[in-house]
mmCIF file of C-alpha atoms in Angstrom:
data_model
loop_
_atom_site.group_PDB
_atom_site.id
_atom_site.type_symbol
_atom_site.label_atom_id
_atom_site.label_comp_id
_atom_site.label_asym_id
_atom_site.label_seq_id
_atom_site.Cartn_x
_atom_site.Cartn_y
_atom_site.Cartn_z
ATOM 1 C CA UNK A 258 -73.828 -52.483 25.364
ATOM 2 C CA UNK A 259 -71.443 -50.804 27.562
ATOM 3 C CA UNK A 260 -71.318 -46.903 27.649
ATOM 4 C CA UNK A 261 -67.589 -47.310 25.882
ATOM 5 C CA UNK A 262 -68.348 -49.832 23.543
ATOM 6 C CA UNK A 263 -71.413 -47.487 22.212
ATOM 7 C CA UNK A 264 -68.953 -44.229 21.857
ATOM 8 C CA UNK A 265 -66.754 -46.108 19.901
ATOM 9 C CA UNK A 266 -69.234 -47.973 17.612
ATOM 10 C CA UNK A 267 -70.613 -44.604 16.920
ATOM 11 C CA UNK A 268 -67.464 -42.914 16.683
ATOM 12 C CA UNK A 269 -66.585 -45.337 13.519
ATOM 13 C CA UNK A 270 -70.492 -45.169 12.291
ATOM 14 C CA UNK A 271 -69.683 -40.649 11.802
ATOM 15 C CA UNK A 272 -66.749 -41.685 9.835
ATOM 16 C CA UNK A 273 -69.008 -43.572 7.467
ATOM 17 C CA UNK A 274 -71.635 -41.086 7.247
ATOM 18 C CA UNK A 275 -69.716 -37.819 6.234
ATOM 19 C CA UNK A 276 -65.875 -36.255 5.408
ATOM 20 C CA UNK A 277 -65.246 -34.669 8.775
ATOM 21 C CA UNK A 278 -63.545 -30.923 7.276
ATOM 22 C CA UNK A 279 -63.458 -27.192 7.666
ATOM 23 C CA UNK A 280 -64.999 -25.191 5.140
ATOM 24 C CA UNK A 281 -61.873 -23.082 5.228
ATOM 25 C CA UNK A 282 -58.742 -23.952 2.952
ATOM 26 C CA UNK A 283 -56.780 -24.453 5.972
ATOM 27 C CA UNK A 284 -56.673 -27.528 7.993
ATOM 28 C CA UNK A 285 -53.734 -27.944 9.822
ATOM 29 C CA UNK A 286 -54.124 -26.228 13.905
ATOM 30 C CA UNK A 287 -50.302 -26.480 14.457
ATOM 31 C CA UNK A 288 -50.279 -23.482 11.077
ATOM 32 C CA UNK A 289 -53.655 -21.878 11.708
ATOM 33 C CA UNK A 290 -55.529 -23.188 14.627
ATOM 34 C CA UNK A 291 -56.377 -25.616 17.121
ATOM 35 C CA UNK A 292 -58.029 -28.766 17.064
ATOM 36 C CA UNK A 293 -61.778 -28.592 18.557
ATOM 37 C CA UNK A 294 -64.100 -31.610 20.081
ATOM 38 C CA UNK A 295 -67.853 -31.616 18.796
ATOM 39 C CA UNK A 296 -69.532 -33.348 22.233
ATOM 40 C CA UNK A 297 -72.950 -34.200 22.741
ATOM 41 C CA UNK A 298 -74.696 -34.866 26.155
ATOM 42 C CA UNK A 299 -78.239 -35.515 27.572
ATOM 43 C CA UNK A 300 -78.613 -34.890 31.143
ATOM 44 C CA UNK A 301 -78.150 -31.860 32.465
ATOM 45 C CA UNK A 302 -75.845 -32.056 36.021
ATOM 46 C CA UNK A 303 -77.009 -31.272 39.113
ATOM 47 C CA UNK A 304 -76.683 -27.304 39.866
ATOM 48 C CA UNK A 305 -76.816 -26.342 36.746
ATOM 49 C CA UNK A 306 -80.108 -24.374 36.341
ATOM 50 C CA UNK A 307 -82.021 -26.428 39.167
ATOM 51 C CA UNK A 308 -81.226 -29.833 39.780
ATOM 52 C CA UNK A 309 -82.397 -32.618 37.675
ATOM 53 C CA UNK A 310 -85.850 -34.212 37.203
ATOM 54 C CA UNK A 311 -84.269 -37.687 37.345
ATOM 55 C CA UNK A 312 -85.404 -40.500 38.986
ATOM 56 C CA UNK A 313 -81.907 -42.456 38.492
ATOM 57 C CA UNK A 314 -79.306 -42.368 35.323
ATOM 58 C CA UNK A 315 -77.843 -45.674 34.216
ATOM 59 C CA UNK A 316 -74.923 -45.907 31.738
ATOM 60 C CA UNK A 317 -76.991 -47.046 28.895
ATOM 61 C CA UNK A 318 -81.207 -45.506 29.962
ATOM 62 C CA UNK A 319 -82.552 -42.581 32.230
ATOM 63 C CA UNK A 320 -85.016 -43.118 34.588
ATOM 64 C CA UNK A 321 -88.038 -40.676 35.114
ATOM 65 C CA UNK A 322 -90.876 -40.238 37.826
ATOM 66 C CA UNK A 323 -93.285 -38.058 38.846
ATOM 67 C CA UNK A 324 -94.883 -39.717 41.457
ATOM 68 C CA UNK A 325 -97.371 -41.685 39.482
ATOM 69 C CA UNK A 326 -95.516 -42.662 36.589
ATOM 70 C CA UNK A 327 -92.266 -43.953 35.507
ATOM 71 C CA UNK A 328 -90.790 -43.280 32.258
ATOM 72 C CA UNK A 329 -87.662 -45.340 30.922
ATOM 73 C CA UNK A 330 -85.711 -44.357 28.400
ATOM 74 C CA UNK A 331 -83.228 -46.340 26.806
ATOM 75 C CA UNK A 332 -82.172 -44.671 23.776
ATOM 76 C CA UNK A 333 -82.046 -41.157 21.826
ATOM 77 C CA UNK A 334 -81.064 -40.972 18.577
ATOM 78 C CA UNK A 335 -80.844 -37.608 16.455
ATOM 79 C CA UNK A 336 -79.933 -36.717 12.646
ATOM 80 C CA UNK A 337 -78.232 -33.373 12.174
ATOM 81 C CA UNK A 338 -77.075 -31.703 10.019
ATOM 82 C CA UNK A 339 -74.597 -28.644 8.919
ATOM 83 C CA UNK A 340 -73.044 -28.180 12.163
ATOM 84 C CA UNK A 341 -71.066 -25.068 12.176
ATOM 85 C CA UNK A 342 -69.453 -22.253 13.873
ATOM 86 C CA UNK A 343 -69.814 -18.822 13.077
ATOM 87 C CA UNK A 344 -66.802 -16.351 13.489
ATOM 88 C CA UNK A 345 -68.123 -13.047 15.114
ATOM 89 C CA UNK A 346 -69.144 -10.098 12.663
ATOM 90 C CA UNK A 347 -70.479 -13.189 10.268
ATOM 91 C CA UNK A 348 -74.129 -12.326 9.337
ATOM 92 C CA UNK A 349 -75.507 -15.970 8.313
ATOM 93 C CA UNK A 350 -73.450 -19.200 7.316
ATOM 94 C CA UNK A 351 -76.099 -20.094 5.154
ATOM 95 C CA UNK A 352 -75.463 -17.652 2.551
ATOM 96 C CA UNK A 353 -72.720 -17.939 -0.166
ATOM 97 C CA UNK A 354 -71.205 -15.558 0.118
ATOM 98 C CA UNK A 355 -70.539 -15.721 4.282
ATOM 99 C CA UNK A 356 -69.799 -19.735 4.108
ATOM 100 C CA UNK A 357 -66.260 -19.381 4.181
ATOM 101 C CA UNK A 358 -66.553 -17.121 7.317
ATOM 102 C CA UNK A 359 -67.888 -20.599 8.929
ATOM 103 C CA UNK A 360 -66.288 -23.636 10.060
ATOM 104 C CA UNK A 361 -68.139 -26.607 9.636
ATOM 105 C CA UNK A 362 -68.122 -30.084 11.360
ATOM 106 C CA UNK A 363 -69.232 -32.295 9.057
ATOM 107 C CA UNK A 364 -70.481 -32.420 5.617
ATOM 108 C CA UNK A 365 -73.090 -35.049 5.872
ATOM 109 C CA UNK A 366 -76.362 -35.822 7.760
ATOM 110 C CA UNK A 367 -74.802 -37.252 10.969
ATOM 111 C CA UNK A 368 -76.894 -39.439 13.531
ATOM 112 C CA UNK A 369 -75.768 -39.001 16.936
ATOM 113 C CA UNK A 370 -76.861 -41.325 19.862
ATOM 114 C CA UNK A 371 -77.198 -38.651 22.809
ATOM 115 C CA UNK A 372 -75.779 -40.214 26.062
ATOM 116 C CA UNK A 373 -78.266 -40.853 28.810
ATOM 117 C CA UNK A 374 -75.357 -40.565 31.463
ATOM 118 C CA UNK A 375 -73.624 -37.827 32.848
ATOM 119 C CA UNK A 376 -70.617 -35.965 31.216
ATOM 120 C CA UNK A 377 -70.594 -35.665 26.965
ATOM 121 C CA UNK A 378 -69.217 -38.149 24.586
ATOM 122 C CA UNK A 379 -66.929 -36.089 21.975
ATOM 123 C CA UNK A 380 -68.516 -37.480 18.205
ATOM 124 C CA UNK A 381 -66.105 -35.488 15.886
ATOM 125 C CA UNK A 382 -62.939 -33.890 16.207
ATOM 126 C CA UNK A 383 -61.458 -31.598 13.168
ATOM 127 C CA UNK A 384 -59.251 -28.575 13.108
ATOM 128 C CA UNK A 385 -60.541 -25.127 13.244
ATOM 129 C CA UNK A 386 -58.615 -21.891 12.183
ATOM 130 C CA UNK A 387 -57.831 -19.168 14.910
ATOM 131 C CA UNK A 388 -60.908 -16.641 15.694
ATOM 132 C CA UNK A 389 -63.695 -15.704 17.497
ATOM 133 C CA UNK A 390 -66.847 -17.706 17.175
ATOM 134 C CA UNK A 391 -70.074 -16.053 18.820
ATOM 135 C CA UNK A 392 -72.649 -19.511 17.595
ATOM 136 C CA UNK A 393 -72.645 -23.169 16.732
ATOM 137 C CA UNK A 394 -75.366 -23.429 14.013
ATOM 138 C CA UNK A 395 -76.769 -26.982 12.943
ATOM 139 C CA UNK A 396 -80.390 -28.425 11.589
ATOM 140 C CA UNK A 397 -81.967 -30.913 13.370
ATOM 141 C CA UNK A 398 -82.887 -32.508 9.968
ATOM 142 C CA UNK A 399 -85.399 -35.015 8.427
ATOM 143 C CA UNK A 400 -84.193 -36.750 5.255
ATOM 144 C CA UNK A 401 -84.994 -34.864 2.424
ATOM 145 C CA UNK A 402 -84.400 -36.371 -1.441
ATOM 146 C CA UNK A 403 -80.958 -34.539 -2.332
ATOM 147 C CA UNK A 404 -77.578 -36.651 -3.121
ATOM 148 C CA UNK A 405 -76.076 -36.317 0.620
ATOM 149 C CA UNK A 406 -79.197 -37.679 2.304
ATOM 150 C CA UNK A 407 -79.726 -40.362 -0.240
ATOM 151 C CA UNK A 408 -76.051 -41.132 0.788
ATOM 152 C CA UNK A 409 -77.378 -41.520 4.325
ATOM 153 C CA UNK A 410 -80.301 -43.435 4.237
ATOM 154 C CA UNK A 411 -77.835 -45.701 1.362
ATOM 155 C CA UNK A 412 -75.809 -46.524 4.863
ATOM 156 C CA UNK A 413 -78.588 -46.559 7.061
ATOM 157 C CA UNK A 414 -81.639 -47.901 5.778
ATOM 158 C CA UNK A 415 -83.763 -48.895 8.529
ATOM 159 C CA UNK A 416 -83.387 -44.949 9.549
ATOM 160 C CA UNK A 417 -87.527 -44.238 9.207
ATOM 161 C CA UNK A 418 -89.076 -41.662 6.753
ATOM 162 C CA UNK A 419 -89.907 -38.308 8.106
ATOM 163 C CA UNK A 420 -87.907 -39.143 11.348
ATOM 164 C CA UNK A 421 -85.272 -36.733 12.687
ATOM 165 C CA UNK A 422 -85.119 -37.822 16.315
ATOM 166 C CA UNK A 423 -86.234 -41.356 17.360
ATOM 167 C CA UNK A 424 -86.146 -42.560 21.531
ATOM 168 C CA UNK A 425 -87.157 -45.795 22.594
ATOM 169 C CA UNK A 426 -88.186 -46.791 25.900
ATOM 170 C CA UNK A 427 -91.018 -47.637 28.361
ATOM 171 C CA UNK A 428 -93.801 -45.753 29.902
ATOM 172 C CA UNK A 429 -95.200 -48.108 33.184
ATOM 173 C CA UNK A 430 -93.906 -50.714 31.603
ATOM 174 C CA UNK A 431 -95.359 -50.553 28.265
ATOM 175 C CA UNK A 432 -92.685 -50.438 25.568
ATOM 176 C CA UNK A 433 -92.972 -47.485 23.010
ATOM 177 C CA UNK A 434 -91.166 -45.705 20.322
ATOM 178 C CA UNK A 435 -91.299 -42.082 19.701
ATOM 179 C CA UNK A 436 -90.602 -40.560 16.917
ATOM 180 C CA UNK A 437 -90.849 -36.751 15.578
ATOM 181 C CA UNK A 438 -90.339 -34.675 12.026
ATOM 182 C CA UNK A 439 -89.161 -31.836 13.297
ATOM 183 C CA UNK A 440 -86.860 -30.146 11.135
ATOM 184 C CA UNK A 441 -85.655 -26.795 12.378
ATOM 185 C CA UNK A 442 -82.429 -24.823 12.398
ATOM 186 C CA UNK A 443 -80.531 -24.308 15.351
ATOM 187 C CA UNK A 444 -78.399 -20.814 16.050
ATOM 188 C CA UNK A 445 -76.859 -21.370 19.819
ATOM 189 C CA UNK A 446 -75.074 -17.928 20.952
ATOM 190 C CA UNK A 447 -71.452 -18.873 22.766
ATOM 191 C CA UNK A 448 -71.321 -16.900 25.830
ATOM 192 C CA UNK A 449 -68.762 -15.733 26.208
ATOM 193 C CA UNK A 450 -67.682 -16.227 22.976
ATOM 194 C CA UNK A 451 -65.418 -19.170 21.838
ATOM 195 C CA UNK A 452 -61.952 -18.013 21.018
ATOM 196 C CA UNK A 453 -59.793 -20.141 18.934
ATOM 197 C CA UNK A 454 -55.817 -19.428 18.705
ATOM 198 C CA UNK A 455 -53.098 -21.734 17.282
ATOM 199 C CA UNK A 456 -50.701 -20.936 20.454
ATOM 200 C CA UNK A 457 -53.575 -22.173 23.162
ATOM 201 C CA UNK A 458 -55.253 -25.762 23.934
ATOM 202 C CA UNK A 459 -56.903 -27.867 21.886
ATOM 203 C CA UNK A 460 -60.638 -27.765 23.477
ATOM 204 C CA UNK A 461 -64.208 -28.843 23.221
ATOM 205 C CA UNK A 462 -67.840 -27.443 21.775
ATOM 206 C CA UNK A 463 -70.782 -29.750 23.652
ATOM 207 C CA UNK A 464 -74.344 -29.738 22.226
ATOM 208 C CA UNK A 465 -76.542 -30.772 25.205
ATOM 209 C CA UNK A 466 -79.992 -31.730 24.932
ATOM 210 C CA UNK A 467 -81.982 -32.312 28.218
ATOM 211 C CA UNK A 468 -83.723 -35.570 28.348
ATOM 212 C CA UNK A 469 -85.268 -35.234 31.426
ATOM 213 C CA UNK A 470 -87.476 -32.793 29.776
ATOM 214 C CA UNK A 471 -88.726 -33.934 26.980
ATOM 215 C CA UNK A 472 -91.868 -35.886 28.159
ATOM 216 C CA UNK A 473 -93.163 -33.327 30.921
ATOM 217 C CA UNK A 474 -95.564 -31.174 31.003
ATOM 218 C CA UNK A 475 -93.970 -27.878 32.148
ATOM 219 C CA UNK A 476 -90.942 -27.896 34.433
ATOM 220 C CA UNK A 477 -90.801 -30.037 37.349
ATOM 221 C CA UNK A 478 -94.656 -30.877 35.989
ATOM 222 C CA UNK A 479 -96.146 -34.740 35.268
ATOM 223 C CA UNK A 480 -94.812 -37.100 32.721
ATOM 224 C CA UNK A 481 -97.006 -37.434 29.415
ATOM 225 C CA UNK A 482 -96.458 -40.496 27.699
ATOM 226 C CA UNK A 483 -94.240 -40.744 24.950
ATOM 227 C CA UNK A 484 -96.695 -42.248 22.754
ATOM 228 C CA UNK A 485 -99.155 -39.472 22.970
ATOM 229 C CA UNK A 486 -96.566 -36.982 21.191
ATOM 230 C CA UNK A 487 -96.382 -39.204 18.319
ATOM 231 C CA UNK A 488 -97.317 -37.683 14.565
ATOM 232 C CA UNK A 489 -100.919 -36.042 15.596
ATOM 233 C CA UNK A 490 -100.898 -37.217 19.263
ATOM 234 C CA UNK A 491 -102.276 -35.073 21.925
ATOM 235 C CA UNK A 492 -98.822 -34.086 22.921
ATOM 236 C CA UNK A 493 -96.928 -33.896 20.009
ATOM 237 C CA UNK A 494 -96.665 -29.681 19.907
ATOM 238 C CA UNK A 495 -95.554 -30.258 23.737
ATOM 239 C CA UNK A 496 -93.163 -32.423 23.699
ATOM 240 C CA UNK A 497 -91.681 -30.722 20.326
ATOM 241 C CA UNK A 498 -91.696 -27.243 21.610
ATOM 242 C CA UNK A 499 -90.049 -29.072 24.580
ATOM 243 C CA UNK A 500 -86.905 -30.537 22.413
ATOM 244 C CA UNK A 501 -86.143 -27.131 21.207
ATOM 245 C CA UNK A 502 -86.138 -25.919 24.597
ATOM 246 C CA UNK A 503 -83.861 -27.875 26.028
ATOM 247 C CA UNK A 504 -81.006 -27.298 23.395
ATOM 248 C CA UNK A 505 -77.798 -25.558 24.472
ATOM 249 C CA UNK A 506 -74.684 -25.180 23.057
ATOM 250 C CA UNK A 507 -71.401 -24.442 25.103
ATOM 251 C CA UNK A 508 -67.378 -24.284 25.191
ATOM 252 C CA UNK A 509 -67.222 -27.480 27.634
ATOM 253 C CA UNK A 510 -62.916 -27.962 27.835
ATOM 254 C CA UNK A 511 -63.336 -30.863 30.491
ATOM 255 C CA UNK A 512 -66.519 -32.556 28.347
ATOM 256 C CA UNK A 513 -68.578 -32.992 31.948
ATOM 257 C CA UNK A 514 -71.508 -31.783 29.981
ATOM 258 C CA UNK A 515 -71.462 -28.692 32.401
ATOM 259 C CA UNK A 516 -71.783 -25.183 30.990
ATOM 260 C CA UNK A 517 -70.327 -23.176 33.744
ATOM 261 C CA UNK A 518 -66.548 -24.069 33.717
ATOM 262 C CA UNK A 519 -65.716 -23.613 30.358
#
C-alpha cells in the first residue's frame, strides 16, 4: 500500500475509534483558538541528534544493518491513549479537578501506524483554546476491561491481548512479529513552550518515536533480534527501556518530523 493510501485509511480508521474533542467547552479556534495537527513520525532526520542508524528508508519499511545483520521492518503499530496538552501552571491532567486545564486529542484508545519514512503524517486535527502549553501527555496503553477499550477491541478485534505496540518485519530473512505490554504514561516537556492564540496560524504537535532504535543494543551498537525481546525474551527490558527512550514530543509547523524549526 502506498504511503498516501495508508494515511488516509488510517485517517478514517481514528474517526471510528474515538470523538476527536477538547475537554474545554469551547471548540471553535476562529472564537477561542486555533486549530492544532496531532503528527506522528518514526525516523528521526539526518542532523538531528547524530545522523541516523539506517541502512535505507522505503515508503512503506525501514531498513537496518549493523554489519552482520539486517533488520526489516515493515510495520509499527501503537495504541494510545489520553493524549493531551497541558497549559503551563497545570499540576497534573489526570486529576479532576485540573482536567479542564487540559486539552485533549481524543477520547478513545487510538491505534496509530507510525510512518517508517521521513517527515510525520498528521492523525487528528481538533481545535484548541488560546494558551500556553509546557507538555503533551498520553499512555502508551494495553487494553484494559473498561467500556472505552471494550469499544476498541469491539472495532478491532484481531488487536492481540496484552499488546500495546506490535511491529512486524524480518530479521536475516526470517519473518517475525514483536509484540510488547508496556503500558506507561508519557509527560513530553515543549521546549520552548507551545503557545496557542486565536489571531496566529493554525500549527502542528508531532509525537516521534525513533525506529531505528528500537532493536539495538546501545547507540550506534549491534542489532538484537526482534524476537528475542518478546514477553520473557532475553531482550525484552532492552528493547522496552529502548521505546521509551526514543519518544519525543515537539511543535513541528512544517510536519518534517524535525524538532529544530518549530
Amino acid at each position: 500500500m502506498k504511503l498516501q493510501a495508508k494515511r488516509m485509511v488510517l485517517a478514517g480508521m481514528l474517526v471510528t475509534i474515538g470523538t476527536v474533542a477538547a475537554c474545554s467547552d469551547s471548540t471553535s479556534p476562529a472564537a477561542s483558538g486555533q486549530t492544532v495537527g496531532l503528527s506522528f513520525s518514526g525516523v528521526k532526520p539526518p542532523g538531528v541528534g547524530g545522523a541516523m542508524s539506517v541502512g535505507g528508508v522505503l515508503a512503506d519499511s525501514m531498513t537496518l544493518t549493523d554489519g552482520t545483520n539486517t533488520l526489516v521492518i515493515t510495520s509499527v503499530e501503537v495504541l494510545l491513549r489520553e493524549i493531551e496538552l497541558k497549559r503551563a501552571n497545570t499540576a497534573d491532567c489526570d486529576s479532576t479537578a485540573n482536567s479542564d486545564a487540559c486539552e485533549e486529542f481524543e477520547v478513545g484508545a487510538t491505534l496509530v501506524t507510525v510512518p517508517l519514512a521521513a517527515g510525520a503524517a498528521t492523525e487528528v486535527t481538533v481545535a484548541i483554546d488560546s494558551g500556553t502549553y509546557t507538555e503533551i501527555e498520553f499512555d502508551i496503553h494495553k487494553l484494559g476491561g473498561d467500556a472505552v477499550d471494550n469499544a476498541f477491541l469491539a472495532a478491532n478485534p484481531t488487536w492481540p491481548a496484552n499488546t500495546s505496540i506490535r511491529v512486524t518485519g524480518s530479521y536475516n530473512g526470517t519473518a517475525f512479529t514483536f509484540t510488547t505490554s508496556l503500558d506507561i504514561e508519557q509527560e513530553i516537556q515543549f521546549v520552548p513552550p507551545l503557545v496557542i492564540d486565536a489571531t496566529g496560524s493554525a500549527t502542528n504537535v508531532t509525537i516521534r518515536l525513533d525506529v531505528s532504535t528500537w532493536f539495538r543494543n546501545g547507540v550506534g551498537g549491534p542489532l538484537v533480534g526482534p524476537a528475542t525481546a518478546n514477553q520473557g525474551g532475553a531482550n525484552q527490558s532492552l528493547v522496552e527501556n529502548n521505546i521509551k527512550n526514543s519518544i519525543k514530543g515537539f511543535e513541528d509547523s512544517d510536519k518534517d518530523g524535525d524538532e529544530s524549526d518549530g
